[in-house]
C-alpha cells in the first residue's frame, strides 16, 4: 500500500482506493490485454462495431461513469476529474492494464481545439457526441503537393451565403473510409497570404460529393485514405473560430499531434532490444555472439534509456512550471529516429528470417512490415527536417536569412 | 589492369540497360508480386536473356559459353539491380555456373554448363541453414550408396529454390564436407516457397535421404563453396551498385522536381549536403565493385578480401541511400504506388544475402589478423 | 525525486557561475599554461572555493562539512566545466573525499575530512597503471610492516599528483586488494609531472617501498575504488556537461555573428540541422547527469549503471560538440588565440578519464548480461 | 624486370634504365629517407638554408639535370620531359624513396598559373627563378573575415600610374616570414561585383610596408603567418593576366590546391591503423581486445582501402580521357574527413598516454598535436561544407534557389 501513515486518508487517496476497486470489479479480463493494433481498439461512431461482448460491456460501463474522457468538463459528458484525479485514474488503469474504452481523434485532437476555439453551441453539440463515442472523426490536413509545407493547401471553401462549397483533395486522412465526420483545413481566401486565408471546418462525411480511397503503404494495408471533395455543401455553422483564422487552430493541433507521436514511441514492442538480440544471436564467450552488433545494440539502448530520462525530466520541469515550447519538436525528432534505428537493428539481428513477408512462420511478415512502417515515423506529423528547422529557429534562434 | 571498362564491356552494359528498361522494369516485378505469380520470374525474359548470351558470359567457350568474364557479368547484374529484375541470374549463373566450374568434374561441366548457357537449366544452391549467414556451419549430412549418395537436412533461404531443376547442397560425412547435386523432383525433396519482402524468390528446402551425386571430388565442399560465395558476393555487390545508383538518381530527380515552400526541395542545404555525401560513397562503391570484378577475372589472391570489402561497402551504402530516398521522397515514398519503396525492400534482403555488413566487417578484421 | 534542481541547488549554481566567470575564466587556464605555472592551479582561487564551501559540499556536518550532497557538487563541477577551471575539485573533493567517506575508518574521517573542507589538504588517487582504463587490474603491491605498510608500484595519470599532499594508492597483497594512504613526502615516492593536452594536472608516480597506512580495512580496495570511481564518473560527467554547453553556446553565438557571403553563417541549413541535432543530444546529457547525481544522493543501486550511461553519453556528446565547434568556427577556431580550441583539448582528456565511451558501452552491455 | 620480351628496348625503357642507374648513383642515402616534416625539405630562396651537405649535393645534382621541375619546358629551366618520361622518373624516384630536391609553392601552385596566364616576359623571368630554386614563394589568398567566401577579399591595390599601392591584410600565408615573394589576390576595382574587381599580383616581400606575424595553432607552432601590407608600392609589371581578371586565375589555382590536399592524405603516418591498434591494445581471444574499437578500426580501414581504389580508378579514367572536373571536391572532402576519423581512433587507442602534450615519452606530444592539426584539414583549402556545396551544385545539379 502507498499509504502507511495512521492519519485518515485524503480525498485523493479515497478516490484512488475506490477507483481501484471499481476497475477491478468492472474491467473484463480481455480488456486488460495490451492493444496490438488499431483493430483491437473501439473507435465508436454512428455504426459502432464492437469486436467482442467484453469490449462493449467495458465501453458501456466506462461511459456510464463519464470516463470515456475523464478530464473533460461534466457539461460535455466528461468525467470532470481534476488533474490529480485524472492522473490517479490513469495510474490505476495502467496498473491493471485496462484499455482505454474508446479511441477517437475526436478525443485526442479535435476536442482540445473545440474546447479552446469553438463557440458554445459547437461545444455543446460536438463535445457531447465525442464523449458518448457517437461520431468517428478523421483529420483533413495534408494535401498532395503540400507535404511539409502544410499551409500550401489548395482545398477551397467558397462562400455561398449560407454554406461553403468545398472542392479539393486531402491525403493521409486516417480511417476516412470509416469516419462519420472530418475536421478540415480549407482555403477560404485564395487572395490572402498563404497562412492567412485558411479556415477550420467540420464536414459530415456522408455529405454528397465526399468520397475516399484507401492508401496502401510499403508495409501493406493502412488506415490512411485519400479523401475527395467534389462540390460539397457545408453549412456555415460548421466553421470553428473565425473565417480565415484557421491556421492558429491548425498550429495548436499540430503541437498536440507531435507530442503524441513523440511520446508514444514504440507501443508495439516492449521487449528490451538486447533480449531480442540474445534470442536471435545468442552468447559467445559470455557476450553477444556478434560483437559488432553488440556495440550497436548497447549504443541504442543507452540512447534510448537516456532519452526516456529526458521525457521524465521534461515532465518534471513542466510540473515545476516551465513551458514545453518547441521542445516537442525535439521529442518528435528523436523518438522517431530512435525507433527507426531500433528496427534497423532488429532486422540485422533477425537475419534472413526477418525478410519473410508472408506466411505463418513470420506472423505474416510482422517484423519487416513494421520495419517499413517505421520509415514513415520521421515523415508524418512533420518531417525530421521540419523539426530540426523548428529547433534551430525557435530554440536556438538561428537566423532565417 | 585499369579500373575502367573495356569498350566491349561498356557496350554490353548499355545494351543490357536498354533491354531491361523496356522488358523488365520495376513495374514487371510489381506485376509478378501482385499476380502472385507461381514462378516469381518471367520465363520469356529469361529465355531472351539467355539468347542474348547473359547466361553464357562466364562459361568457357569449350562448354558453349562466351568466356566473357565476371566483369562483364557484373555489368549485367548492375543493370538488373537498377530495374530490380527478378531472374535466375544470381542463382543459376552467378552461383550455379561458378559452383560447377570450380568444383565439377569434366563430365559434369560438359553436361550442365551448355544447358545453363541455353537457359534450359535452373540451379539453386542450398547452403544456408540459419537466419544468420554461416555457410561453413553445416548440419546436413549425406551417406554413400555406392555410386550415388543420399542427403538429409534442412536448408533455408535457397534462392530460386522453388523453381530450380537441380539443387547443389552442402553436407558432411565423417567430418568431410562435400557439395552434392540433387534433382528437384527426387524423392525426399520438399520445397516450401517463402515470400520475401523484396518479392524475389527463395525457399526452404528439406532433404530426407534424397538421392544425390557428388559435385566433383568428395571433401572439397568448403573450398568450392567459399570460392563461389566470394564471387557471388562480388556479383551481388555489382547488382547492389545498380540498385544504389538508381535509387540515388531517382532521389536527385525528385529533389529537383518536388516543390515545397515555393521552391524545389533540392535547394535546401540540409538535403544537399546529405545528397553530396551519398554521391561520394557511391563513387567509392563503383571503385570497389570494378576492382573486385576484375580481380575475379585475373584470378587474384585478393578476391576474398575484395569480396568482403565490396559486399560490406555496398550493403552499408545501399542501406543509407534507400533510407534517405524514402525520407527525401516523404509521404509519397511511403506509398506502395511509388516505386522507390521497392528499392528499400530489396536493399534489406540484399544486405542479408551472402553475409551482411557486420559479417564482412568481422571477416575483414580477421583476414588482417585482428 | 523530480529531475529538477531544488532552489538551493539552483542558487549554488548561479553563484558558482558568477564567481568563476569573474575569477577563473578560460583565460586563467591559458595563463597557468603560458606561465608554465609550477602548481598548475591557482591556490588563491582554491582557497576561495573552500571558503565558499565547495570543498565541504559532500562532507557530513559531523566532520565539518555542509552535507549538501553530490547533486550540489555536480552544479559546481558543471560550472567549472564551463570555465575549464583547473582546481583540485576532482582530485580532492570528488575522488579524495569520496574515498575517505566510503573506505576510511572513523579516525581517518575525523582527521582528514575537516582538513579537506578547509582547503588545506590535497589528495590524489593513484590507481591507473596503463594507458587504457583498467582500474581493477593492479600490479602494484604492498607488504606489511606491522602497524604500517610499504607500497611499491608505478601509477600513471594521477590527477593532481604533483601537488597532492597525500596519495591514496591501490595495491595488492596475497590476492587482497587494498587502498593505502601515502604521504607525498614519504621516502620512495617519486613524482614526475606530465603536461597534458588540456593543461590540467596529472603525474606519473612511482612508489618504491614507500611507507603507507591502510585506508580502512584491508581487502576492501576494489569495492571502495569502484564505488568511488562511479561517483567520480558522474561528477566528471557533470563537469563535461558544463564544457559541452559552453562550447555549444559559443558556437551558436558564432553562427549568429560570423558573416560569409553577406549573411550570418547560421542561416545555412546544413549547419542549422547539425546544431539542432546537437541541441537534442545536449538535452539528453542534462537528463542523464541530473538523474545520476540524484541517484548518488539517494544511495540508489542504479549508480553503476547510471555512471556508465552518464560518462559514455557525455564523452560522445562532448566529442561531437567540440569537433563541430572547431569546424563551425573555421580557421579562427584553429588558432591558439581563440579559446574554443581549449574545449577540444579538454574534451579529449575528459574522454579518456575514468573510462572512455567504449569502456562504458562495453560495461553497460555486461551489466545487462550481453 | 618489367621487360621480358626479346625485342630491343623502347626509348622509354632506355630512359627508365638510365634514370634508375643515375638515381642510384647520385641520390645520397640520407635523401632517400621519408620526409617527416617541412623542416626536412629544401625550400630554396634568396638565402638558401640546407640542413645537410647531402641535401645540398642532391639539390645541385638534380638542378644540373634540370630535374627540379622535370615536366616544365626546357626554356624555363625545366627538364622538358614528356608526360610518360615524367611518370617514369616519378616511379623510379618512388622506388628508391628519393626526396624531391626542391619544395616550393612556386612549383606546385604559382608555376601552373604563370604557364597558363602570364606574359612571355613574366614567364621568362619568374619560371627560371623558380626552377633554379632562387625564390621562396608564399600565397596570399585568405583574409580575416573572408573565410570560405574567398572572393570577399578587401586588400586593395590602387592604381597610381606606374605602380599599385597595396593596403590590407592576408592570413594563412604559409612561410610568409621566410618567403621572398608572395602571389596575391588584391581588389583593383572596389565598385565592381565582388568576383569582378580582383587582380592577381606578385609582390616582393622585401618591399617597404610588408610585415608578417606567425600564427600559433591549437597544435602549437605552424608555418602560417598573418601578412600586412601598409602602403606597399608594387610595379605594374607584376600584374599577372588582365587587371580585374584575377578571379579566373584564383579558381584555377584553388582546384590545384584542393587536389594536392585531397591527394596527399596522410603523409605523416604509414603504419596501417590496425597495427597501431595492435601495438596499443593487443589481442584477446585472437581478436583486438577492445571489440568496439575493433569494429571502428575495421570500418575505417575498409573505407580507406576503398577510397584509395577510387583514387586509382579516377586516375585511370583521366588517362582514358575523362575529365576530373568537380570531383576534386569529393577527394578533398573525403580524404580529410577520413584523416580526422583516423586520428580520433588513434587517440582512443592510445588512451591517457595519447594525451601527453610535452615530454620525451610522447615525442613532445606528437600524436595529440597531429590530432589537433587534422581538425584543420576540413577547413583549409575550402571547408568540407564548401566541397559539399560544390558537389551538390556542379555534379548533382541541385538548384541554388
Coordinates of N, CA, C and O in Angstrom, one line a residue, chain C residues 33-34 36 130-132 156-157 194-197 204 258-262 271 274 319 323 326-327 330-337 341-342 344-345 348-349 352 356 358 361-362, chain D residues 144-149 172 194 215-219 290-293 296 340 344 347-348 350-358 368 371-373 375-376 378-379 383-386:
Chain C
X33 N 49.0 27.9 -18.2 CA 49.7 27.2 -19.2 C 50.9 28.0 -19.7 O 52.0 27.5 -19.7
X34 N 50.6 29.2 -20.1 CA 51.7 30.0 -20.7 C 52.8 30.4 -19.7 O 53.9 30.5 -20.1
X36 N 53.7 28.5 -17.6 CA 54.3 27.2 -17.1 C 54.3 27.2 -15.6 O 55.3 26.8 -14.9
X130 N 47.9 1.7 -16.6 CA 48.1 1.6 -18.1 C 47.4 2.7 -18.7 O 46.5 3.4 -18.1
X131 N 47.7 2.9 -20.0 CA 47.0 4.0 -20.8 C 45.5 3.8 -20.9 O 44.8 4.7 -21.0
X132 N 45.2 2.5 -21.0 CA 43.7 2.2 -21.0 C 43.2 2.1 -19.6 O 44.0 1.6 -18.7
X156 N 50.1 5.8 -13.2 CA 50.1 6.8 -14.2 C 48.8 7.6 -14.2 O 47.9 7.2 -13.5
X157 N 48.9 8.8 -14.8 CA 47.7 9.6 -15.0 C 47.1 9.9 -13.6 O 45.9 9.7 -13.4
X194 N 53.3 15.3 -15.6 CA 53.1 15.1 -17.1 C 52.2 16.3 -17.6 O 51.2 16.6 -17.0
X195 N 52.7 17.0 -18.6 CA 52.0 18.1 -19.1 C 51.0 17.5 -20.1 O 51.4 16.9 -21.1
X196 N 49.7 17.7 -19.9 CA 48.7 17.1 -20.7 C 48.1 18.1 -21.7 O 48.3 19.3 -21.5
X197 N 47.4 17.6 -22.7 CA 46.9 18.5 -23.7 C 45.9 19.5 -23.2 O 45.7 20.5 -23.8
X204 N 52.9 11.0 -13.3 CA 53.3 9.6 -13.1 C 53.9 9.5 -11.7 O 54.8 10.3 -11.4
X258 N 29.1 35.5 -37.3 CA 30.1 35.4 -38.4 C 29.4 35.6 -39.7 O 28.5 34.8 -40.0
X259 N 29.9 36.5 -40.5 CA 29.3 36.8 -41.8 C 30.1 36.1 -42.9 O 31.3 36.1 -42.9
X260 N 29.4 35.4 -43.8 CA 30.0 34.8 -45.0 C 29.0 35.0 -46.1 O 27.8 34.8 -45.9
X261 N 29.5 35.3 -47.3 CA 28.6 35.5 -48.5 C 27.5 36.5 -48.1 O 26.3 36.3 -48.5
X262 N 27.8 37.5 -47.3 CA 26.8 38.5 -47.0 C 25.8 38.2 -46.0 O 24.8 39.0 -45.7
X271 N 24.3 23.7 -41.5 CA 24.8 24.0 -40.2 C 23.6 24.0 -39.2 O 23.8 23.5 -38.1
X274 N 22.7 20.4 -38.1 CA 23.7 19.8 -37.2 C 23.6 20.5 -35.8 O 23.8 19.8 -34.8
X319 N 32.6 15.1 -27.4 CA 33.4 14.9 -28.6 C 32.7 15.5 -29.9 O 33.4 16.2 -30.6
X323 N 34.2 19.0 -31.6 CA 34.6 18.9 -33.0 C 33.8 19.8 -33.9 O 34.4 20.5 -34.8
X326 N 34.9 23.5 -33.6 CA 36.1 23.8 -34.4 C 35.7 24.0 -35.8 O 36.1 25.0 -36.5
X327 N 35.0 23.0 -36.4 CA 34.6 23.1 -37.8 C 33.8 24.3 -38.1 O 34.0 25.0 -39.1
X330 N 35.7 27.4 -38.0 CA 36.6 27.5 -39.2 C 38.0 27.9 -38.8 O 38.5 27.6 -37.7
X331 N 38.7 28.5 -39.7 CA 40.2 28.8 -39.5 C 40.5 29.5 -38.1 O 41.4 29.1 -37.4
X332 N 39.6 30.4 -37.7 CA 39.8 31.1 -36.5 C 39.8 30.2 -35.3 O 40.6 30.3 -34.3
X333 N 39.0 29.1 -35.4 CA 38.9 28.1 -34.3 C 40.2 27.3 -34.2 O 40.4 26.7 -33.2
X334 N 41.0 27.3 -35.3 CA 42.2 26.5 -35.2 C 43.4 27.3 -34.6 O 44.4 26.7 -34.3
X335 N 43.2 28.6 -34.3 CA 44.3 29.3 -33.8 C 44.3 29.2 -32.2 O 43.2 29.1 -31.6
X336 N 45.4 29.3 -31.7 CA 45.6 29.2 -30.2 C 45.0 30.5 -29.6 O 44.6 30.4 -28.4
X337 N 44.9 31.6 -30.3 CA 44.3 32.8 -29.8 C 42.9 32.7 -29.4 O 42.4 33.3 -28.5
X341 N 39.4 26.2 -28.9 CA 40.3 25.0 -29.0 C 40.6 24.4 -27.7 O 40.9 23.2 -27.6
X342 N 40.6 25.2 -26.6 CA 40.8 24.7 -25.3 C 39.7 23.6 -24.9 O 39.9 22.7 -24.2
X344 N 38.2 21.7 -27.1 CA 38.5 20.4 -27.9 C 39.6 19.6 -27.1 O 39.5 18.4 -26.9
X345 N 40.6 20.3 -26.6 CA 41.6 19.6 -25.9 C 41.1 19.0 -24.6 O 41.5 17.9 -24.2
X348 N 39.1 15.8 -25.1 CA 39.9 14.5 -25.3 C 40.4 13.9 -24.0 O 40.3 12.7 -23.8
X349 N 40.9 14.8 -23.2 CA 41.4 14.2 -21.9 C 40.2 13.7 -21.0 O 40.3 12.7 -20.4
X352 N 39.1 10.3 -21.9 CA 40.0 9.2 -21.5 C 40.0 9.0 -20.0 O 40.6 8.0 -19.5
X356 N 36.6 5.5 -21.2 CA 36.1 6.3 -22.3 C 34.8 5.7 -22.8 O 34.2 4.8 -22.2
X358 N 33.9 3.7 -25.2 CA 33.9 2.3 -25.5 C 33.9 1.5 -24.2 O 33.2 0.4 -24.1
X361 N 30.4 1.6 -22.8 CA 29.5 0.9 -23.7 C 29.6 -0.6 -23.4 O 28.6 -1.3 -23.2
X362 N 30.8 -1.1 -23.3 CA 31.1 -2.5 -23.0 C 30.6 -2.8 -21.6 O 29.9 -3.9 -21.4
Chain D
X144 N 41.3 37.7 -43.1 CA 40.4 37.6 -42.0 C 39.0 38.2 -42.4 O 39.0 39.2 -43.1
X145 N 38.0 37.5 -42.0 CA 36.6 37.9 -42.4 C 36.2 37.4 -43.7 O 35.0 37.4 -44.0
X146 N 37.1 36.8 -44.5 CA 36.6 36.2 -45.8 C 36.3 34.7 -45.6 O 35.2 34.3 -45.8
X147 N 37.3 34.0 -45.1 CA 37.0 32.5 -44.9 C 36.6 31.8 -46.1 O 37.3 31.9 -47.2
X148 N 35.5 31.1 -46.1 CA 35.0 30.3 -47.3 C 34.6 31.3 -48.4 O 34.6 30.9 -49.6
X149 N 34.3 32.5 -48.0 CA 33.8 33.4 -49.0 C 35.0 34.2 -49.5 O 35.2 35.4 -49.4
X172 N 46.8 33.1 -43.1 CA 47.1 31.7 -43.5 C 48.2 31.7 -44.6 O 48.1 30.8 -45.5
X194 N 31.7 41.5 -56.6 CA 32.9 41.1 -55.9 C 33.9 40.1 -56.6 O 35.0 40.2 -56.4
X215 N 51.5 32.6 -36.9 CA 50.2 32.2 -36.2 C 50.5 30.9 -35.4 O 51.0 30.0 -36.0
X216 N 50.1 31.0 -34.1 CA 50.2 29.8 -33.3 C 48.9 29.0 -33.4 O 47.8 29.6 -33.3
X217 N 48.9 27.7 -33.6 CA 47.7 26.9 -33.8 C 47.4 26.2 -32.5 O 48.3 26.1 -31.6
X218 N 46.3 25.6 -32.4 CA 46.0 24.6 -31.3 C 47.1 23.6 -31.1 O 47.4 23.2 -30.0
X219 N 47.7 23.2 -32.3 CA 48.7 22.1 -32.2 C 50.0 22.7 -31.9 O 51.0 21.9 -31.7
X290 N 39.7 -4.6 -27.5 CA 38.6 -3.8 -27.4 C 37.7 -4.0 -28.6 O 37.9 -3.6 -29.7
X291 N 36.6 -4.8 -28.4 CA 35.8 -5.3 -29.6 C 35.1 -4.1 -30.2 O 34.8 -4.2 -31.4
X292 N 34.8 -3.1 -29.5 CA 34.1 -2.0 -30.1 C 35.0 -1.1 -31.0 O 34.7 -0.8 -32.1
X293 N 36.2 -0.9 -30.4 CA 37.2 -0.2 -31.3 C 37.6 -1.1 -32.5 O 37.8 -0.5 -33.6
X296 N 35.3 -0.3 -35.2 CA 35.6 1.1 -35.7 C 36.8 1.1 -36.6 O 36.9 1.7 -37.6
X340 N 40.7 12.8 -40.3 CA 40.3 13.2 -39.0 C 39.8 12.0 -38.2 O 40.1 11.9 -37.0
X344 N 41.1 10.4 -34.6 CA 40.2 10.2 -33.4 C 40.4 8.8 -32.9 O 40.4 8.5 -31.7
X347 N 43.7 8.4 -31.1 CA 43.6 8.9 -29.8 C 42.9 8.0 -28.8 O 43.3 7.8 -27.7
X348 N 41.8 7.4 -29.3 CA 41.1 6.4 -28.4 C 42.0 5.2 -28.1 O 42.1 4.7 -27.0
X350 N 45.3 5.1 -28.1 CA 46.4 5.4 -27.3 C 46.1 5.7 -25.8 O 47.0 5.6 -24.9
X351 N 44.8 5.9 -25.5 CA 44.4 6.1 -24.1 C 45.0 7.3 -23.5 O 45.3 8.3 -24.2
X352 N 45.2 7.3 -22.2 CA 45.7 8.5 -21.5 C 47.1 8.9 -22.0 O 47.4 10.1 -22.0
X353 N 47.9 8.0 -22.4 CA 49.3 8.3 -22.8 C 49.2 9.2 -24.1 O 50.1 10.1 -24.3
X354 N 48.1 9.1 -24.8 CA 47.9 9.9 -26.0 C 47.6 11.3 -25.7 O 47.5 12.1 -26.6
X355 N 47.3 11.6 -24.5 CA 47.0 13.0 -24.1 C 48.2 13.8 -23.6 O 48.1 14.9 -23.2
X356 N 49.4 13.2 -23.6 CA 50.6 13.9 -23.1 C 51.1 14.9 -24.2 O 51.3 14.5 -25.3
X357 N 51.2 16.1 -23.8 CA 51.4 17.2 -24.7 C 52.9 17.6 -24.8 O 53.3 18.2 -25.8
X358 N 53.7 17.2 -23.8 CA 55.1 17.6 -23.8 C 55.9 16.4 -23.3 O 55.3 15.4 -22.8
X368 N 48.9 13.8 -30.1 CA 47.8 14.8 -29.8 C 47.9 16.1 -30.6 O 46.9 16.7 -31.0
X371 N 46.7 15.2 -34.0 CA 45.3 15.1 -33.8 C 44.6 16.5 -34.0 O 43.7 16.7 -34.8
X372 N 45.2 17.5 -33.2 CA 44.6 18.8 -33.3 C 44.8 19.4 -34.7 O 43.9 20.0 -35.2
X373 N 46.0 19.1 -35.3 CA 46.3 19.7 -36.6 C 45.3 19.2 -37.6 O 44.9 19.9 -38.5
X375 N 42.3 18.7 -37.5 CA 41.0 19.3 -37.4 C 40.9 20.4 -38.5 O 39.8 20.8 -39.0
X376 N 42.1 21.0 -38.9 CA 42.1 22.0 -39.9 C 42.0 21.4 -41.3 O 41.7 22.1 -42.3
X378 N 39.7 19.8 -42.7 CA 38.4 20.0 -43.4 C 38.0 21.5 -43.4 O 36.9 21.8 -43.6
X379 N 39.0 22.4 -43.1 CA 38.7 23.8 -43.1 C 39.6 24.4 -44.2 O 39.1 25.1 -45.1
X383 N 36.4 24.5 -47.0 CA 35.8 23.7 -46.0 C 35.1 22.5 -46.6 O 34.7 22.5 -47.7
X384 N 34.9 21.5 -45.7 CA 34.0 20.4 -46.2 C 32.7 20.9 -46.6 O 32.1 20.3 -47.6
X385 N 32.1 21.8 -46.0 CA 30.8 22.4 -46.4 C 30.9 23.0 -47.8 O 30.0 22.8 -48.6
X386 N 32.0 23.7 -48.1 CA 32.1 24.2 -49.4 C 32.2 23.1 -50.4 O 31.6 23.2 -51.5

